[in-house]
Structures are given as C-alpha cells and as structure tokens.
Amino acid sequence: MRIHPLALTLLLLPVAACTGAATPAAADTAAAPAVEAGATPVAQAADTQVLPRMRVHKTATCGCCGKWVEHMQRDGFEVETIDVDDLAAVKTRLGVPDAMASCHTAEIDGYFVEGHVPAADVRRLLAERPDARGIAAPGMPMGSPGMEMPDGRSQAYTVELVANDGTHRPFAEHPAR
C-alpha cells in the first residue's frame, strides 16, 4: 500500500486546536516546486506541505469573504478570487446543497469548500481524500475564520462533509469559546 506524501506530512504534524484565529504567516517559505505540464498549480506552505491552488467565488462587496481568503493565504494556500454576481449558479454547478450554503464557495483539487471552513479542515480534506463533493460550514458562524469577533467569542459550529449523493455528515466540530 502506498501512502500519499500529503497524507504522510499531515500525519506527522501536530493537529492544532481550532481557535478561529488566523495562523501567522511564516517569515520565509521555501520556493514552490516546478509544476509539470498538465499538473495542478500549487502553493507551498511554510511547513513544506504542497497545496493545490484554491479558487474562491464571492461577491465583490462581501468583507467576511475577503477575511476568509486572508485566513487561507496565511495558512499557505494560494488563492484566486473571482467576484461573481450569481453565486447560486456556482453552487449549483458544484453540487452544494441549499442547506449547506454560505456567502462564498471555493474549489480546490476536485472538492468544494463552502463558507467559513478553517484551513485545518481543508488540509484534512486534502489529506484524507474522501469520496465526496466537498465540505461546508453552513451559514456564517460567529467566530469562524473571517467571522472573528473583537472579543474572541465564537459559537459552536460543525463543518459538514457532503457526499456525492448530496447527503451530509459531520466532518469537524468546533466548540464555542
């Protein structure tokens, strides 16, 4: 049995508790590896985990979406943002169930990431590679990445794994603070 290098890297890293706070960017990062012809463009995080490029669909006026993008970039993701007028069309194309909807939708390595999902959950998704459409933090949970409160409070929320048939189940639990 062969273990994907990304999965091995994540297994060897300590898992940080979900704090909802942004992860500080590293002062220096390694140069990104060369991209082979036809390969997915990648970013390289400070911990040397190679990450696929993320594409985020959002409206031009949403401030919390921009803060979530900054959270992902601080965690080492290369993010392309696309301002759209019709997010519903993007969600329909990617198979995001209405009950899982939020204010922005990302695409990464064949999955969707809906809403204010912490970077650690996206890394876990990429490492585990479940047979699914993607993950979602439905609504706009207070204290989630991009929705931080000045006093640091957050509500409890669940990131859901959306199966290919549209059903969902808990993927990660984030407690209130």
Coordinates of N, CA and C in Angstrom, one line a residue:
M1 N 0.8 -1.2 0.0 CA 0.0 0.0 0.0 C 0.9 1.2 0.0
R2 N 0.6 2.2 -0.8 CA 1.3 3.4 -1.0 C 0.6 4.6 -0.3
I3 N 1.3 5.3 0.5 CA 0.7 6.5 1.2 C 1.0 7.7 0.5
H4 N 0.0 8.5 0.2 CA 0.2 9.8 -0.5 C 1.1 10.7 0.4
P5 N 2.1 11.4 -0.2 CA 3.0 12.2 0.6 C 2.3 13.3 1.4
L6 N 1.3 13.8 0.9 CA 0.5 14.9 1.6 C -0.1 14.3 2.8
A7 N -0.7 13.1 2.8 CA -1.2 12.4 3.9 C -0.2 12.2 5.0
L8 N 1.0 11.7 4.5 CA 2.1 11.4 5.4 C 2.5 12.6 6.2
T9 N 2.6 13.7 5.4 CA 3.0 15.0 6.0 C 2.1 15.4 7.1
L10 N 0.8 15.3 6.8 CA -0.2 15.7 7.8 C -0.2 14.8 9.0
L11 N 0.0 13.5 8.8 CA 0.0 12.6 9.9 C 1.2 12.9 10.9
L12 N 2.2 13.5 10.4 CA 3.4 13.7 11.2 C 3.4 15.1 11.9
L13 N 2.4 15.9 11.4 CA 2.3 17.3 12.0 C 1.3 17.2 13.2
P14 N 1.6 18.0 14.3 CA 0.6 18.0 15.3 C -0.6 18.7 14.9
V15 N -1.8 18.3 15.3 CA -3.0 18.9 15.0 C -3.3 20.0 15.9
A16 N -3.5 21.2 15.4 CA -3.8 22.4 16.3 C -5.2 22.4 16.6
A17 N -5.5 22.9 17.8 CA -6.9 23.1 18.1 C -7.5 24.2 17.3
C18 N -8.8 24.1 17.0 CA -9.5 25.1 16.3 C -9.7 26.3 17.2
T19 N -9.0 27.4 16.8 CA -9.2 28.7 17.6 C -9.9 29.7 16.9
G20 N -10.1 29.6 15.6 CA -10.8 30.6 14.8 C -9.9 31.8 14.5
A21 N -8.7 31.8 15.2 CA -7.8 32.9 15.0 C -6.9 32.6 13.8
A22 N -6.4 33.6 13.1 CA -5.6 33.4 12.0 C -4.2 32.8 12.4
T23 N -3.7 32.0 11.5 CA -2.4 31.5 11.7 C -1.3 32.4 11.2
P24 N -0.3 32.8 12.0 CA 0.6 33.8 11.5 C 1.4 33.2 10.3
A25 N 1.7 34.0 9.3 CA 2.4 33.6 8.2 C 3.9 33.4 8.6
A26 N 4.6 32.5 7.9 CA 6.0 32.3 8.2 C 6.8 33.4 7.5
A27 N 7.9 33.7 8.1 CA 8.7 34.8 7.6 C 9.3 34.4 6.3
D28 N 9.7 33.2 6.2 CA 10.3 32.7 4.9 C 9.8 31.4 4.6
T29 N 9.4 31.2 3.3 CA 8.9 29.9 2.8 C 9.8 29.4 1.7
A30 N 9.8 28.1 1.6 CA 10.6 27.5 0.5 C 10.0 27.9 -0.8
A31 N 10.8 27.9 -1.8 CA 10.3 28.2 -3.2 C 9.4 27.0 -3.6
A32 N 8.4 27.4 -4.4 CA 7.4 26.4 -4.8 C 8.1 25.5 -5.9
P33 N 7.8 24.2 -5.8 CA 8.4 23.3 -6.8 C 7.9 23.6 -8.2
A34 N 8.7 23.2 -9.2 CA 8.3 23.3 -10.6 C 7.0 22.6 -10.8
V35 N 6.1 23.1 -11.7 CA 4.9 22.4 -12.0 C 5.1 21.7 -13.3
E36 N 4.8 20.4 -13.3 CA 4.9 19.7 -14.5 C 3.8 20.1 -15.5
A37 N 4.0 19.8 -16.8 CA 2.9 20.1 -17.8 C 1.7 19.4 -17.4
G38 N 0.5 20.1 -17.4 CA -0.7 19.4 -17.1 C -1.0 19.3 -15.6
A39 N -0.1 19.6 -14.8 CA -0.3 19.4 -13.3 C -1.1 20.6 -12.8
T40 N -1.7 20.4 -11.6 CA -2.4 21.5 -11.0 C -1.4 22.4 -10.4
P41 N -1.6 23.8 -10.6 CA -0.7 24.7 -9.9 C -0.8 24.6 -8.4
V42 N 0.3 24.8 -7.7 CA 0.3 24.6 -6.3 C 1.0 25.8 -5.6
A43 N 0.7 25.8 -4.3 CA 1.4 26.7 -3.4 C 2.1 25.9 -2.4
Q44 N 3.2 26.4 -1.8 CA 3.9 25.6 -0.8 C 3.9 26.4 0.5
A45 N 3.3 25.7 1.5 CA 3.2 26.3 2.8 C 4.5 26.3 3.5
A46 N 4.6 27.0 4.6 CA 5.8 27.1 5.4 C 6.2 25.7 5.9
D47 N 5.2 24.8 6.2 CA 5.6 23.5 6.7 C 5.9 22.6 5.6
T48 N 6.1 23.0 4.3 CA 6.5 22.3 3.1 C 5.4 21.4 2.6
Q49 N 4.2 21.5 3.1 CA 3.1 20.7 2.5 C 2.8 21.4 1.2
V50 N 2.7 20.6 0.1 CA 2.4 21.2 -1.2 C 0.8 21.2 -1.2
L51 N 0.3 22.4 -1.5 CA -1.1 22.6 -1.6 C -1.6 23.0 -2.9
P52 N -2.7 22.4 -3.4 CA -3.3 22.8 -4.7 C -3.8 24.3 -4.6
R53 N -3.9 24.9 -5.7 CA -4.4 26.3 -5.8 C -5.9 26.2 -5.5
M54 N -6.4 27.2 -4.8 CA -7.8 27.4 -4.5 C -8.4 28.5 -5.3
R55 N -9.6 28.3 -5.8 CA -10.4 29.3 -6.5 C -11.6 29.6 -5.6
V56 N -11.8 30.9 -5.2 CA -12.9 31.3 -4.4 C -13.8 32.2 -5.2
H57 N -15.1 31.8 -5.2 CA -16.2 32.6 -5.9 C -16.9 33.4 -4.8
K58 N -17.0 34.7 -4.9 CA -17.6 35.5 -3.9 C -18.2 36.8 -4.6
T59 N -19.0 37.5 -3.8 CA -19.5 38.8 -4.4 C -18.4 39.8 -4.1
A60 N -18.4 40.9 -4.9 CA -17.4 41.9 -4.7 C -17.5 42.7 -3.4
T61 N -18.7 42.7 -2.8 CA -19.0 43.6 -1.6 C -18.9 42.8 -0.3
C62 N -18.6 41.5 -0.3 CA -18.6 40.8 0.9 C -17.2 40.9 1.7
G63 N -17.2 41.6 2.8 CA -16.0 41.7 3.6 C -15.5 40.5 4.3
C64 N -16.5 39.7 4.8 CA -16.0 38.5 5.5 C -15.4 37.4 4.6
C65 N -15.8 37.4 3.3 CA -15.2 36.5 2.3 C -13.8 36.9 2.1
G66 N -13.5 38.2 2.0 CA -12.1 38.6 1.9 C -11.3 38.2 3.1
K67 N -11.8 38.3 4.3 CA -11.1 37.9 5.5 C -10.8 36.4 5.5
W68 N -11.8 35.6 5.0 CA -11.6 34.2 5.0 C -10.5 33.9 4.0
V69 N -10.4 34.5 2.9 CA -9.4 34.4 1.9 C -8.0 34.7 2.5
E70 N -7.9 35.8 3.3 CA -6.7 36.1 4.0 C -6.3 35.0 5.0
H71 N -7.3 34.4 5.7 CA -7.0 33.3 6.6 C -6.4 32.1 5.8
M72 N -6.9 31.8 4.7 CA -6.4 30.7 3.9 C -5.0 31.0 3.4
Q73 N -4.8 32.2 2.9 CA -3.4 32.6 2.5 C -2.4 32.6 3.6
R74 N -2.8 33.0 4.8 CA -1.8 33.0 5.9 C -1.5 31.5 6.3
D75 N -2.3 30.6 5.9 CA -2.1 29.2 6.2 C -1.3 28.5 5.0
G76 N -0.9 29.3 4.0 CA -0.1 28.8 2.9 C -0.8 28.4 1.7
F77 N -2.1 28.7 1.6 CA -2.9 28.4 0.4 C -2.7 29.5 -0.6
E78 N -2.5 29.2 -1.9 CA -2.5 30.1 -3.0 C -4.0 30.2 -3.4
V79 N -4.5 31.5 -3.4 CA -5.9 31.7 -3.6 C -6.2 32.6 -4.7
E80 N -7.0 32.2 -5.7 CA -7.5 33.1 -6.8 C -8.9 33.5 -6.4
T81 N -9.3 34.7 -6.4 CA -10.6 35.1 -6.1 C -11.3 35.6 -7.4
I82 N -12.6 35.2 -7.4 CA -13.4 35.5 -8.6 C -14.7 36.2 -8.1
D83 N -14.9 37.5 -8.4 CA -16.1 38.1 -8.0 C -17.2 37.8 -9.0
V84 N -18.3 37.3 -8.5 CA -19.4 36.9 -9.4 C -20.7 37.6 -8.9
D85 N -21.6 37.8 -9.8 CA -23.0 38.3 -9.5 C -23.9 37.2 -9.1
D86 N -23.7 36.0 -9.6 CA -24.6 34.9 -9.4 C -23.9 33.7 -8.7
L87 N -23.8 33.7 -7.4 CA -23.2 32.6 -6.6 C -24.1 31.4 -6.7
A88 N -25.4 31.5 -6.8 CA -26.3 30.3 -6.9 C -25.9 29.4 -8.1
A89 N -25.5 30.0 -9.2 CA -25.1 29.2 -10.4 C -23.8 28.4 -10.0
V90 N -22.9 29.0 -9.3 CA -21.6 28.3 -8.9 C -22.0 27.2 -8.0
K91 N -22.8 27.4 -7.0 CA -23.2 26.4 -6.0 C -23.9 25.2 -6.7
T92 N -24.8 25.6 -7.6 CA -25.5 24.5 -8.4 C -24.5 23.7 -9.2
R93 N -23.6 24.3 -9.9 CA -22.6 23.6 -10.7 C -21.8 22.6 -9.9
L94 N -21.4 23.1 -8.7 CA -20.6 22.3 -7.8 C -21.3 21.3 -6.9
G95 N -22.6 21.4 -6.9 CA -23.5 20.4 -6.1 C -23.5 20.8 -4.6
V96 N -23.5 22.1 -4.3 CA -23.6 22.5 -2.9 C -25.1 22.5 -2.5
P97 N -25.5 21.6 -1.6 CA -26.9 21.6 -1.2 C -27.3 22.9 -0.6
D98 N -28.6 23.3 -0.8 CA -29.1 24.6 -0.3 C -28.9 24.7 1.2
A99 N -29.1 23.6 1.9 CA -29.0 23.7 3.4 C -27.5 23.9 3.9
M100 N -26.6 23.8 3.0 CA -25.1 23.9 3.3 C -24.6 25.3 2.9
A101 N -25.4 26.1 2.3 CA -24.9 27.3 1.7 C -24.4 28.4 2.7
S102 N -23.5 29.2 2.2 CA -22.9 30.3 2.9 C -22.6 31.4 1.9
C103 N -21.8 32.3 2.2 CA -21.6 33.5 1.4 C -20.5 33.4 0.4
H104 N -19.7 32.4 0.4 CA -18.7 32.2 -0.7 C -18.5 30.7 -0.9
T105 N -18.0 30.3 -2.1 CA -17.8 28.9 -2.5 C -16.4 28.8 -3.1
A106 N -15.6 27.9 -2.6 CA -14.3 27.7 -3.1 C -14.2 26.3 -3.8
E107 N -13.3 26.2 -4.7 CA -13.0 25.0 -5.4 C -11.5 24.7 -5.2
I108 N -11.2 23.4 -4.8 CA -9.8 23.0 -4.6 C -9.7 21.5 -4.9
D109 N -8.9 21.2 -5.8 CA -8.5 19.8 -6.1 C -9.7 18.8 -6.2
G110 N -10.7 19.3 -6.9 CA -11.9 18.4 -7.2 C -13.0 18.5 -6.1
Y111 N -12.8 19.3 -5.1 CA -13.8 19.5 -4.0 C -14.3 20.9 -3.9
F112 N -15.5 21.1 -3.3 CA -15.9 22.4 -3.0 C -15.6 22.6 -1.5
V113 N -15.4 23.9 -1.1 CA -15.3 24.3 0.3 C -16.3 25.5 0.4
E114 N -17.4 25.2 1.1 CA -18.4 26.2 1.2 C -18.4 26.9 2.6
G115 N -18.2 28.2 2.5 CA -18.3 29.1 3.7 C -17.0 29.1 4.5
H116 N -17.2 29.5 5.7 CA -16.1 29.8 6.6 C -15.4 28.6 7.3
V117 N -14.9 27.7 6.5 CA -14.3 26.5 6.9 C -12.8 26.8 7.3
P118 N -12.4 26.4 8.5 CA -11.0 26.6 8.9 C -10.0 25.9 8.0
A119 N -8.9 26.5 7.8 CA -7.8 26.0 6.9 C -7.4 24.6 7.3
A120 N -7.4 24.3 8.6 CA -7.0 22.9 9.1 C -8.0 21.9 8.6
D121 N -9.3 22.2 8.5 CA -10.2 21.3 7.9 C -10.0 21.0 6.4
V122 N -9.6 22.1 5.7 CA -9.3 21.9 4.3 C -8.1 21.1 4.1
R123 N -7.1 21.3 4.9 CA -5.9 20.4 4.9 C -6.3 19.0 5.1
R124 N -7.1 18.7 6.1 CA -7.5 17.4 6.4 C -8.3 16.7 5.2
L125 N -9.2 17.5 4.6 CA -9.9 17.0 3.4 C -8.9 16.6 2.4
L126 N -7.9 17.4 2.1 CA -7.0 17.1 1.0 C -6.1 15.9 1.4
A127 N -5.8 15.7 2.7 CA -5.0 14.6 3.1 C -5.8 13.3 3.1
E128 N -7.1 13.3 3.5 CA -7.9 12.1 3.6 C -8.5 11.7 2.3
R129 N -8.8 12.7 1.4 CA -9.3 12.4 0.1 C -10.6 11.6 0.1
P130 N -11.6 12.0 0.9 CA -12.8 11.2 0.9 C -13.6 11.2 -0.4
D131 N -14.4 10.2 -0.7 CA -15.2 10.2 -1.9 C -16.4 11.1 -1.6
A132 N -16.3 12.3 -1.9 CA -17.3 13.3 -1.6 C -17.2 14.5 -2.5
R133 N -18.3 15.3 -2.4 CA -18.3 16.6 -3.2 C -17.5 17.7 -2.6
G134 N -17.5 17.7 -1.2 CA -16.7 18.8 -0.5 C -17.2 18.9 0.9
I135 N -16.8 20.0 1.5 CA -17.1 20.3 2.9 C -17.7 21.7 3.0
A136 N -18.5 21.9 4.1 CA -19.2 23.1 4.2 C -19.4 23.5 5.7
A137 N -19.3 24.8 5.9 CA -19.6 25.4 7.2 C -20.9 26.2 6.9
P138 N -22.1 25.6 7.1 CA -23.3 26.3 6.7 C -23.5 27.6 7.4
G139 N -24.1 28.6 6.7 CA -24.4 29.9 7.3 C -23.1 30.7 7.5
M140 N -23.1 31.5 8.5 CA -21.9 32.3 8.8 C -21.6 32.3 10.3
P141 N -21.0 31.2 10.8 CA -20.9 31.0 12.2 C -20.0 32.1 12.8
M142 N -20.5 32.7 13.9 CA -19.8 33.7 14.6 C -18.5 33.2 15.2
G143 N -17.4 33.8 14.9 CA -16.1 33.4 15.4 C -15.3 32.4 14.5
S144 N -15.9 32.0 13.4 CA -15.2 31.1 12.4 C -14.3 32.0 11.6
P145 N -13.3 31.4 10.9 CA -12.4 32.2 10.1 C -13.1 33.2 9.2
G146 N -12.8 34.5 9.3 CA -13.4 35.5 8.5 C -14.6 36.1 9.2
M147 N -15.0 35.5 10.3 CA -16.2 36.0 11.1 C -15.8 36.2 12.5
E148 N -14.5 36.5 12.8 CA -14.0 36.7 14.1 C -14.7 37.9 14.8
M149 N -14.9 37.7 16.1 CA -15.5 38.8 16.9 C -14.4 39.5 17.7
P150 N -14.5 40.8 17.9 CA -13.5 41.6 18.6 C -13.1 41.0 20.0
D151 N -14.1 40.4 20.7 CA -13.8 39.9 22.0 C -13.3 38.5 22.0
G152 N -13.2 37.9 20.8 CA -12.7 36.5 20.6 C -13.8 35.4 20.8
R153 N -15.0 35.8 21.1 CA -16.0 34.8 21.3 C -16.3 34.1 19.9
S154 N -16.8 32.9 20.1 CA -17.3 32.2 18.9 C -18.4 31.2 19.3
Q155 N -19.3 31.0 18.3 CA -20.4 30.0 18.6 C -19.9 28.6 18.1
A156 N -20.4 27.6 18.7 CA -20.1 26.2 18.2 C -20.6 26.0 16.8
Y157 N -19.9 25.3 16.0 CA -20.4 25.0 14.7 C -19.7 23.7 14.2
T158 N -20.4 23.1 13.2 CA -19.9 21.9 12.6 C -19.6 22.1 11.1
V159 N -18.5 21.6 10.7 CA -18.2 21.5 9.3 C -18.7 20.2 8.8
E160 N -19.5 20.2 7.7 CA -20.1 19.0 7.2 C -19.4 18.5 6.0
L161 N -19.3 17.2 5.9 CA -18.8 16.5 4.7 C -20.0 16.2 3.8
V162 N -20.0 16.7 2.6 CA -21.2 16.5 1.6 C -20.8 15.4 0.7
A163 N -21.5 14.3 0.8 CA -21.3 13.1 0.0 C -21.7 13.3 -1.5
N164 N -21.3 12.5 -2.4 CA -21.7 12.6 -3.8 C -23.2 12.6 -4.0
D165 N -23.9 11.9 -3.1 CA -25.4 11.9 -3.3 C -26.1 13.1 -2.7
G166 N -25.3 14.0 -2.1 CA -25.9 15.2 -1.5 C -26.2 15.1 0.0
T167 N -26.1 13.9 0.5 CA -26.3 13.8 2.0 C -25.0 14.4 2.7
H168 N -25.2 14.6 3.9 CA -24.0 15.2 4.7 C -24.0 14.6 6.1
R169 N -22.7 14.7 6.6 CA -22.5 14.2 8.0 C -21.4 15.1 8.6
P170 N -21.3 15.1 9.9 CA -20.2 15.9 10.5 C -18.8 15.5 10.0
F171 N -18.0 16.5 9.8 CA -16.6 16.3 9.4 C -15.7 16.8 10.5
A172 N -16.0 17.9 11.1 CA -15.3 18.5 12.2 C -16.2 19.4 13.0
E173 N -16.0 19.3 14.3 CA -16.7 20.0 15.3 C -15.8 21.1 15.9
H174 N -16.4 22.3 16.0 CA -15.6 23.5 16.5 C -16.4 24.0 17.7
P175 N -15.9 23.9 18.9 CA -16.7 24.3 20.1 C -16.7 25.9 20.2
A176 N -17.7 26.3 21.0 CA -17.8 27.7 21.4 C -16.7 28.1 22.2
R177 N -16.3 29.4 22.2 CA -15.3 29.9 23.1 C -15.8 31.2 23.7

